[in-house]
Short mmCIF file of C-alpha atoms in Angstrom, two decimals:
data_model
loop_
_atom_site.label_atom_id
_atom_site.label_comp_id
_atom_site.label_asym_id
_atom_site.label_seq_id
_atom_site.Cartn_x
_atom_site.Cartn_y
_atom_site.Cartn_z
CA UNK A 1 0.00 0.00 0.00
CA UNK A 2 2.90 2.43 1.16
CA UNK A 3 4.37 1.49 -2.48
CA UNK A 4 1.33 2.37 -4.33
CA UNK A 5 1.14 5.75 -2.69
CA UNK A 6 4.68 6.76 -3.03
CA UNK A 7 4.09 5.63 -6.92
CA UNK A 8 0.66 7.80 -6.99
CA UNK A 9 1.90 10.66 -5.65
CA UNK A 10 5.27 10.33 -7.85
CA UNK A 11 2.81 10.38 -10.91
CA UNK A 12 0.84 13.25 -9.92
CA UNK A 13 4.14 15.24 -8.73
CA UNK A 14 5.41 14.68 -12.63
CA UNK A 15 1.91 15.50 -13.78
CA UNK A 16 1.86 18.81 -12.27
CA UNK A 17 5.44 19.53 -13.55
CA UNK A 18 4.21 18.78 -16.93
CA UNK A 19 1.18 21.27 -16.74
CA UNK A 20 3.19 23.83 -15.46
CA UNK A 21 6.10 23.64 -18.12
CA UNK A 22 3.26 23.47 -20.63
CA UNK A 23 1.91 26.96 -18.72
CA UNK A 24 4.76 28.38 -19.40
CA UNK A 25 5.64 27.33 -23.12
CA UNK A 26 2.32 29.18 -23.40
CA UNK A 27 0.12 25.88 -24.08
CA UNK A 28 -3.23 25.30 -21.76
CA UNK A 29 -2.65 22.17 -19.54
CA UNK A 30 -6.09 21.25 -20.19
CA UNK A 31 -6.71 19.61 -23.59
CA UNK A 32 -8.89 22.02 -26.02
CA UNK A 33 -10.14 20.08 -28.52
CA UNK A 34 -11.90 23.52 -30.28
CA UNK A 35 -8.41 25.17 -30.77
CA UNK A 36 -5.78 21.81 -30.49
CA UNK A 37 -6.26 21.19 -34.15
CA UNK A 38 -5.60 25.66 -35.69
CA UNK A 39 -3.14 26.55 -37.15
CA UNK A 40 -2.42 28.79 -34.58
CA UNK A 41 -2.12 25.94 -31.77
CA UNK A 42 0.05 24.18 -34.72
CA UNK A 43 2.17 27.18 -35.08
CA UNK A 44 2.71 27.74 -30.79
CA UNK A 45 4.19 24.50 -30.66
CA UNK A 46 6.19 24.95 -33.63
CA UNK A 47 7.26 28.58 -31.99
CA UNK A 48 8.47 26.59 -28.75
CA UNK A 49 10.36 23.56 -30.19
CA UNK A 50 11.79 26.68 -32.52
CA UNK A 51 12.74 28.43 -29.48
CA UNK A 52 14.78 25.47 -27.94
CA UNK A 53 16.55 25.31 -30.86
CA UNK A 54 17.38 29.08 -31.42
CA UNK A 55 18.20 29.34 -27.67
CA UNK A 56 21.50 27.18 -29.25
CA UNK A 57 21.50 28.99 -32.27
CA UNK A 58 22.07 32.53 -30.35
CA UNK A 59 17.93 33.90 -30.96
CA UNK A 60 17.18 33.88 -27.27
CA UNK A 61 14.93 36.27 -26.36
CA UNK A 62 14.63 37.48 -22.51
CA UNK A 63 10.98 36.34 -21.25
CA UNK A 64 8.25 38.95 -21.10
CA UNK A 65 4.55 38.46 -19.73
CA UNK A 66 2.33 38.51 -22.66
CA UNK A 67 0.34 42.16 -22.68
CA UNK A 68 -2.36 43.07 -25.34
CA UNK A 69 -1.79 46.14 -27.45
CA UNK A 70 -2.80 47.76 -30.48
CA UNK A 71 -1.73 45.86 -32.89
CA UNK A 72 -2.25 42.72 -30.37
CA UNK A 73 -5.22 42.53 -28.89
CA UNK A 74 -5.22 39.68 -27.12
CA UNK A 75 -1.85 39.68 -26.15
CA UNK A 76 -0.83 35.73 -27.18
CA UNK A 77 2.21 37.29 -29.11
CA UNK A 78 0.98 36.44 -32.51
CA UNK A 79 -0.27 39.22 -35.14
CA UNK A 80 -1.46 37.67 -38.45
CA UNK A 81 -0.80 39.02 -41.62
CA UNK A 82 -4.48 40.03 -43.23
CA UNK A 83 -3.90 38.83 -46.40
CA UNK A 84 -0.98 36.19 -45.61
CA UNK A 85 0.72 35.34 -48.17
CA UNK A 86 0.49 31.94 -49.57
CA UNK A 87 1.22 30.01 -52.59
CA UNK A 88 5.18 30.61 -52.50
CA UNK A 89 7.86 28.51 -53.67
CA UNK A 90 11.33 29.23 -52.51
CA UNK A 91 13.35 30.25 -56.03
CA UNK A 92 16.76 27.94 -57.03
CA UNK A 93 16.92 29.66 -60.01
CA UNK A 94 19.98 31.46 -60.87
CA UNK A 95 19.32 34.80 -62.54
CA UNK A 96 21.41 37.37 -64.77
CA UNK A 97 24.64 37.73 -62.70
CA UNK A 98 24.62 41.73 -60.84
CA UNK A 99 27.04 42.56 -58.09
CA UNK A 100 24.81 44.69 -56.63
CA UNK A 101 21.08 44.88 -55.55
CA UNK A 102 20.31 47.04 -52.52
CA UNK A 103 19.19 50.38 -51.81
CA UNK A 104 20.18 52.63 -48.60
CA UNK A 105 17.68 53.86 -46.02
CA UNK A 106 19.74 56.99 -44.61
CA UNK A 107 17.93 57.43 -41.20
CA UNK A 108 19.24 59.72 -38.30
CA UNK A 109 18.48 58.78 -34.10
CA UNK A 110 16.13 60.65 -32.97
CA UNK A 111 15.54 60.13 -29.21
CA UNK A 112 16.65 58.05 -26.17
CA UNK A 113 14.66 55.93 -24.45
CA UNK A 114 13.88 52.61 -21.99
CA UNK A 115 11.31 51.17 -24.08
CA UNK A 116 10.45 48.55 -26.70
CA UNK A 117 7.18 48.28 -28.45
CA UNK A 118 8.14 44.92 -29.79
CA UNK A 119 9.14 42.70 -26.99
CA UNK A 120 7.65 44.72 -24.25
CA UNK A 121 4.43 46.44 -25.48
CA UNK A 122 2.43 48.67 -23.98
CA UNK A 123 4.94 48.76 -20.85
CA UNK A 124 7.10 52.17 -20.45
CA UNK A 125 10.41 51.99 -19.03
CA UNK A 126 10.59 47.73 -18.81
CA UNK A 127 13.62 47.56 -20.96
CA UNK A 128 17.15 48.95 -21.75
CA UNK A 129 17.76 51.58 -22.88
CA UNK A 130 17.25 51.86 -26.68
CA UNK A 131 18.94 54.75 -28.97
CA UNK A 132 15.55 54.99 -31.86
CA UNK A 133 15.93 56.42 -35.18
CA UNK A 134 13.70 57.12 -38.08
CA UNK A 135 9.94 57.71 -36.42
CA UNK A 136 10.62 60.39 -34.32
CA UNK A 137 7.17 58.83 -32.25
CA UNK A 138 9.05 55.63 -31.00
CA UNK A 139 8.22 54.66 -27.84
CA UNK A 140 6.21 51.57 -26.03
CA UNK A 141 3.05 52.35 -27.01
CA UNK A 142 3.97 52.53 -30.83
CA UNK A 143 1.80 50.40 -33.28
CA UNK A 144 1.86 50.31 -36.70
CA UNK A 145 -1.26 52.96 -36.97
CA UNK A 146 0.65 55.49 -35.12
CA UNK A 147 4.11 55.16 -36.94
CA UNK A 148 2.37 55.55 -40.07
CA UNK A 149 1.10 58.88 -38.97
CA UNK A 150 4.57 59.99 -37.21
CA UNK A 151 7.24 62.09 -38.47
CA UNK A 152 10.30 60.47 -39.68
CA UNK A 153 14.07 61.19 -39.45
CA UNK A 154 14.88 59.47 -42.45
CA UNK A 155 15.94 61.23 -46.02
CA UNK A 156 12.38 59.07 -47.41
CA UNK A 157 10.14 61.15 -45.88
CA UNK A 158 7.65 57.35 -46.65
CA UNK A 159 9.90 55.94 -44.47
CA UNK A 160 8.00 55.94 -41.39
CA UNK A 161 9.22 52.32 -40.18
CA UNK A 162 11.12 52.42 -36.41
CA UNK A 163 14.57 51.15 -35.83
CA UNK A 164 16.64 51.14 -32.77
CA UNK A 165 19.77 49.05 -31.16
CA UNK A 166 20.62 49.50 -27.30
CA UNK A 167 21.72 52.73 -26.23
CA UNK A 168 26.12 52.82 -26.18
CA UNK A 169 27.16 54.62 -23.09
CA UNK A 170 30.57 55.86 -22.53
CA UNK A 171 30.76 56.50 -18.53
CA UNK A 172 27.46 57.26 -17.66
CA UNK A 173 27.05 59.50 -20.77
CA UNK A 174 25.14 58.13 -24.06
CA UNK A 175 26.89 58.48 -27.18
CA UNK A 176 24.56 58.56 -29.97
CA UNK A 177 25.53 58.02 -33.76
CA UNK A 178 25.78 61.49 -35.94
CA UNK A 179 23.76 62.35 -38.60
CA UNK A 180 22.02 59.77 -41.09
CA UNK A 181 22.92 56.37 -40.47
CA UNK A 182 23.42 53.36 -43.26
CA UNK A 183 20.61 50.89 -43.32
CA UNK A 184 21.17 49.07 -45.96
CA UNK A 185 18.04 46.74 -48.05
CA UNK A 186 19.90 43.86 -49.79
CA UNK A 187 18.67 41.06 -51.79
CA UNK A 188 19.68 37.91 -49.34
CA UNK A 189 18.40 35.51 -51.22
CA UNK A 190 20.30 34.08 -54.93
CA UNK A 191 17.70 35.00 -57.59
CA UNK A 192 17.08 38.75 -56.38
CA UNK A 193 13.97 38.95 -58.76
CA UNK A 194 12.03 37.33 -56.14
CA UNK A 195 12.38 40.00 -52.98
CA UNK A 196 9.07 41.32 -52.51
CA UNK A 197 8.82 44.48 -50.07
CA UNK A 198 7.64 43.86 -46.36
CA UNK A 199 4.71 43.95 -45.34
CA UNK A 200 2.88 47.02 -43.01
CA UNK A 201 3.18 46.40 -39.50
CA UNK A 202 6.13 43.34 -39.68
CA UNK A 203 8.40 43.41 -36.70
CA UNK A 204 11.37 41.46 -35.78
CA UNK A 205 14.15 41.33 -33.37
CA UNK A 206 17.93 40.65 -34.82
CA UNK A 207 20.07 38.84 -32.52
CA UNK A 208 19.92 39.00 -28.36
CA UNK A 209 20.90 40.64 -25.41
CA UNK A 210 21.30 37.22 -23.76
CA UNK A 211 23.20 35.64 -26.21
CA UNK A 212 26.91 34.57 -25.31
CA UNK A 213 30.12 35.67 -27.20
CA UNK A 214 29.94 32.40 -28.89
CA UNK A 215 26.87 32.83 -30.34
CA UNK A 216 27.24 36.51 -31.22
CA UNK A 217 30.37 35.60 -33.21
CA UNK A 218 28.81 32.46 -34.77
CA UNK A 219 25.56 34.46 -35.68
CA UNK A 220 23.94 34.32 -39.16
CA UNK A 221 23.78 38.12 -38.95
CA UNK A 222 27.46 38.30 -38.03
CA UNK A 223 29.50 40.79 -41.04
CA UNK A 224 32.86 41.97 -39.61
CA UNK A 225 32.30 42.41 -35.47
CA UNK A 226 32.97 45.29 -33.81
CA UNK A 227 35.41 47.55 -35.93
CA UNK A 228 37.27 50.85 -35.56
CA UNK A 229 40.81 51.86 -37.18
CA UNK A 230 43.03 48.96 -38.07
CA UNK A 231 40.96 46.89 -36.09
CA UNK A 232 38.43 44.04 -36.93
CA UNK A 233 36.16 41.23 -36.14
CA UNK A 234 35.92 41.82 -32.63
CA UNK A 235 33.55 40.24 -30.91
CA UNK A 236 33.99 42.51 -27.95
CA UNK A 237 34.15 46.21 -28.35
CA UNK A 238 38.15 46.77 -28.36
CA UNK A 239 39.67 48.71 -24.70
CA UNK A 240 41.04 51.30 -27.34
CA UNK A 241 41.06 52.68 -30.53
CA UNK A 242 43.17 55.30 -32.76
CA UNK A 243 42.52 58.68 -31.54
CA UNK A 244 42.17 60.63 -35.18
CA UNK A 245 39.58 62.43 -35.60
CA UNK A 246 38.27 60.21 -38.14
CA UNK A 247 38.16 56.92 -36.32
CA UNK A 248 34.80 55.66 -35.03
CA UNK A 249 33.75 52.71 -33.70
CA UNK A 250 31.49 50.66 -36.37
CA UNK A 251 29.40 47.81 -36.74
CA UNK A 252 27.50 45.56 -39.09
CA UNK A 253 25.28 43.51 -38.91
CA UNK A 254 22.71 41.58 -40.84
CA UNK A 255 18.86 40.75 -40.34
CA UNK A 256 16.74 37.54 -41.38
CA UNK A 257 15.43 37.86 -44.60
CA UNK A 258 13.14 35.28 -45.26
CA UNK A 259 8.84 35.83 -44.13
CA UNK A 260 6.75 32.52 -42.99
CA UNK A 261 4.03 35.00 -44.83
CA UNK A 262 1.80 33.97 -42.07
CA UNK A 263 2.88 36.24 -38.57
CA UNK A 264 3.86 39.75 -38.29
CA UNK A 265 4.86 38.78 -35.45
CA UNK A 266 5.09 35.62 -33.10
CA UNK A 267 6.25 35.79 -29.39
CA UNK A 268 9.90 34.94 -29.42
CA UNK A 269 9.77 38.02 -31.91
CA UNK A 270 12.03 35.94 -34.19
CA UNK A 271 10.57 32.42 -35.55
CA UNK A 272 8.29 33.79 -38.32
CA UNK A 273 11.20 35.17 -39.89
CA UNK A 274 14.52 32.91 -41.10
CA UNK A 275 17.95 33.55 -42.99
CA UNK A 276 18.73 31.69 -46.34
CA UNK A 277 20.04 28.60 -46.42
CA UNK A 278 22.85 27.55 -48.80
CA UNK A 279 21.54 25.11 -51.58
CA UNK A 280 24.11 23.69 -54.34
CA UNK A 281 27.19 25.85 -55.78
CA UNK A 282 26.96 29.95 -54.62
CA UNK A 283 22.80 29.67 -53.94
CA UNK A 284 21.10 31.58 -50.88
CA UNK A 285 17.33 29.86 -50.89
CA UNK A 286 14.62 30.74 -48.53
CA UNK A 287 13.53 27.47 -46.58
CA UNK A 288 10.00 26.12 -47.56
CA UNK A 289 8.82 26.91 -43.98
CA UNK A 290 9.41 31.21 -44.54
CA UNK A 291 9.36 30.73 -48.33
CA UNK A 292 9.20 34.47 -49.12
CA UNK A 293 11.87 36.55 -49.73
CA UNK A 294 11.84 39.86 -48.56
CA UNK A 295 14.39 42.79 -48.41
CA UNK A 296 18.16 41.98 -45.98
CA UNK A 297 18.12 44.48 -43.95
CA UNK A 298 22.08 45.49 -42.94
CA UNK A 299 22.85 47.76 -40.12
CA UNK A 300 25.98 49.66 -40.79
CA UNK A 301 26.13 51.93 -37.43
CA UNK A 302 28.81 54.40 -36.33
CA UNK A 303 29.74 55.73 -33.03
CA UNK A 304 32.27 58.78 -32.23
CA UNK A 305 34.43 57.27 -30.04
CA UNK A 306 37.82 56.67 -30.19
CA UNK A 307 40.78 56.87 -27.57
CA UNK A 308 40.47 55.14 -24.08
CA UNK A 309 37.36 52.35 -24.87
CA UNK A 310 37.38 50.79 -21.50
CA UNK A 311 34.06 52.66 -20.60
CA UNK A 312 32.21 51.65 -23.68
CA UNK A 313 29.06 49.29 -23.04
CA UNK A 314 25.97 48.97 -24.37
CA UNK A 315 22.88 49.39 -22.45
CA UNK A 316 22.40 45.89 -22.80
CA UNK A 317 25.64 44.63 -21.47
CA UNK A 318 29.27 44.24 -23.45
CA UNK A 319 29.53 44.28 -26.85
CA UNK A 320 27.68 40.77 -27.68
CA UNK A 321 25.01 41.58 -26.60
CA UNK A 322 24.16 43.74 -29.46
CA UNK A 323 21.11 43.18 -31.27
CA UNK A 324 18.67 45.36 -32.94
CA UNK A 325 14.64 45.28 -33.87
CA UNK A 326 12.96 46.59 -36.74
CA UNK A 327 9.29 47.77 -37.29
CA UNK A 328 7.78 48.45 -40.88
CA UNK A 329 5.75 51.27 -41.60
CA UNK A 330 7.02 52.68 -44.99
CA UNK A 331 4.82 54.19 -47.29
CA UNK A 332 3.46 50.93 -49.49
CA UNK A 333 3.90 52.75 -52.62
CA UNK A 334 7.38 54.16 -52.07
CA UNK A 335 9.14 51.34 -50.70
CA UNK A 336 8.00 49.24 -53.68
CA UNK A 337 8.90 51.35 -56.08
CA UNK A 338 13.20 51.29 -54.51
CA UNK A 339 12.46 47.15 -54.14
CA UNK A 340 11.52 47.14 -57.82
CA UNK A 341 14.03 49.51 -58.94
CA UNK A 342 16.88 48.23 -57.18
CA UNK A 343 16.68 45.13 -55.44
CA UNK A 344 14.96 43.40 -58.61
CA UNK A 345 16.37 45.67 -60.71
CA UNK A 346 20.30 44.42 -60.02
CA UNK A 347 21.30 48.22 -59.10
CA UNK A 348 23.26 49.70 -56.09
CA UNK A 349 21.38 52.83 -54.96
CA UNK A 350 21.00 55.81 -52.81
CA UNK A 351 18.57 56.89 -50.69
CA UNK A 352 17.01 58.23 -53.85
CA UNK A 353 17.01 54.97 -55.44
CA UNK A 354 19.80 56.22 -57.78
CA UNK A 355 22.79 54.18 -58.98
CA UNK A 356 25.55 56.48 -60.06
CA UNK A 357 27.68 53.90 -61.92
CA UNK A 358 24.15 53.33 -64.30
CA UNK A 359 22.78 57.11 -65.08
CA UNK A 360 20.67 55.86 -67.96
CA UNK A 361 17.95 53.38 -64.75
CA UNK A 362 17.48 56.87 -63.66
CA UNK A 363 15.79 57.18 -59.59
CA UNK A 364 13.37 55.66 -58.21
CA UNK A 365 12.47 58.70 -56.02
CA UNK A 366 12.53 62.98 -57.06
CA UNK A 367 15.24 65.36 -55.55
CA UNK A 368 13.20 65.40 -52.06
CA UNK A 369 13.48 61.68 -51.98
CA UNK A 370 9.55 61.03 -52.83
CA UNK A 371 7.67 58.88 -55.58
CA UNK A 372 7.91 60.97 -58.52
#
């Protein structure tokens, strides 16, 4: 009898365990027959098993209590795309050979701030501290409605979308980047002809402030590490750097490029978007589970500091940690016309959508950087 309890109470011990791990991974522990068979109860598990894996692969994301908002009402994390996009086949096709097939978004920081409308919604101050630029109406309570009717710091005056990295400190004392920053929007994928602009309201974090040195370095995103002089791929920001005056401390880094065409969001922030796989000799393919191919976004940031570096962190910790997050709200018409022009079109372009080593494509965009 004593054996039979022990064994009982054993059981229920690990069934409790169970429900509460399945709490917490964001499933119900009792069985819901009306939802178990969606495709969004098919997509949450997917997100968690995704989520062990990218807690490996570096895409760790720091918890946060699921809060509704605007653009998520009932707070579960996931934002459908209305349409989604379906009916996409990842292209192996290899196109006409072009070197180059990106356009710049030159966008300048605009304020300062402990918030994060992506991974902490609707809550004010719950973050790090994040250095914004482009919308100059950033903050927690952003949502896709009111960053399309904000200002913008960027040269596109239809780029309303919000970007922002943690906040570099030197001391106690925030160093911001000068003037318009390089953002750049590549073609990540082999047969270019395929990128198709984002979609309103798509939001993604790049990297994590958790991740370890390891899987900073190791990253999908990872260009050239921390740079400044004669120095590069550092995974940590270096303790000094040359002191002329036209040293600064850089960094690059690339973004997942490749949409499920389902989400514009999901609640690791991070699974409804992928990078390109390699497939056969020189090919970058979108995986058939985020078969469409949107726009690589590339941060190329700079920071004036030089000299004594030993006082250099990021809000978010030492120079690992960096990551970034990105939320679209460009102008529809005006971001596909610089996608069509020069992502599809093979060029390498301004702000303006303007490739100065090909005169005769002409610009996408007029002299004040808007659709013609």
């Amino acid at each position: 009898m004593a054996e039979r309890f022990r064994t009982t109470a054993l059981m229920s011990a690990l069934l409790v365990a169970t429900a509460l791990a399945l709490v917490a991974f964001g499933f119900s522990a009792i069985p819901d027959t009306a939802t178990a068979t969606t495709p969004r109860a098919a997509d949450r598990q997917a997100t968690a098993q995704q989520a062990a894996l990218s807690a490996h692969a570096g895409h760790k994301m720091a918890p946060a209590a699921p809060v509704p908002s605007g653009d998520d009402p009932d707070g579960d994390g996931y934002i459908p795309a209305n349409p989604p996009v379906t009916g996409v086949e990842p292209s192996t096709e290899i196109p006409p050979h072009r070197y180059f097939h990106e356009f710049q978004a030159n966008c300048s920081p605009t304020h300062t701030r402990p918030d994060d409308p992506i991974v902490y919604p609707g809550q004010p101050g719950k973050s790090h501290d994040h250095t914004f630029m482009g919308n100059t109406t950033t903050d927690a309570h952003s949502t896709t409605a009111s960053l399309s009717g904000g200002g913008t710091a960027c040269k596109a005056p239809g780029d309303k979308s919000a970007y922002w990295m943690p906040t570099l400190f030197k001391g106690n004392t925030a160093v911001l980047p000068v003037g318009p920053q390089t953002i750049y929007y590549k073609s990540g994928v082999t047969d270019y002809r395929t990128v198709r602009p984002f979609p309103k309201g798509l939001r993604f974090v790049v990297g994590s402030p958790t991740q370890s040195a390891d899987e900073f370095r190791n990253h999908p995103g990872w260009v050239e590490g921390w740079e400044c002089g004669n120095q590069y791929n550092n995974t940590e920001i270096p303790a000094s750097c040359p002191t002329a005056q036209d040293v600064q401390l850089n960094l690059r880094f690339q973004a997942p490029s490749c949409w499920d065409g389902k989400y514009l969001d999901t609640p690791n922030h991070q699974s409804h978007m992928a990078y390109p796989v390699a497939q056969g000799a020189n090919q970058d393919v979108c995986p058939t589970s985020h078969p469409v191919a949107l726009p690589m976004i590339e941060f190329k940031m700079a920071w004036p500091v030089n000299g004594d570096m030993s006082q250099v962190r990021l809000a978010s910790g030492t120079g690992h940690s960096f990551h970034y997050d990105f939320f679209n709200a460009w102008d529809d018409a005006t971001l596909n016309a610089l996608v069509q022009h020069c992502v599809v079109g093979g060029l390498q372009c301004d702000a303006r959508g303007y490739d100065q080593t090909h005169p005769e494509a002409g610009a996408a965009l007029n002299a004040d950087y808007e659709l013609p």
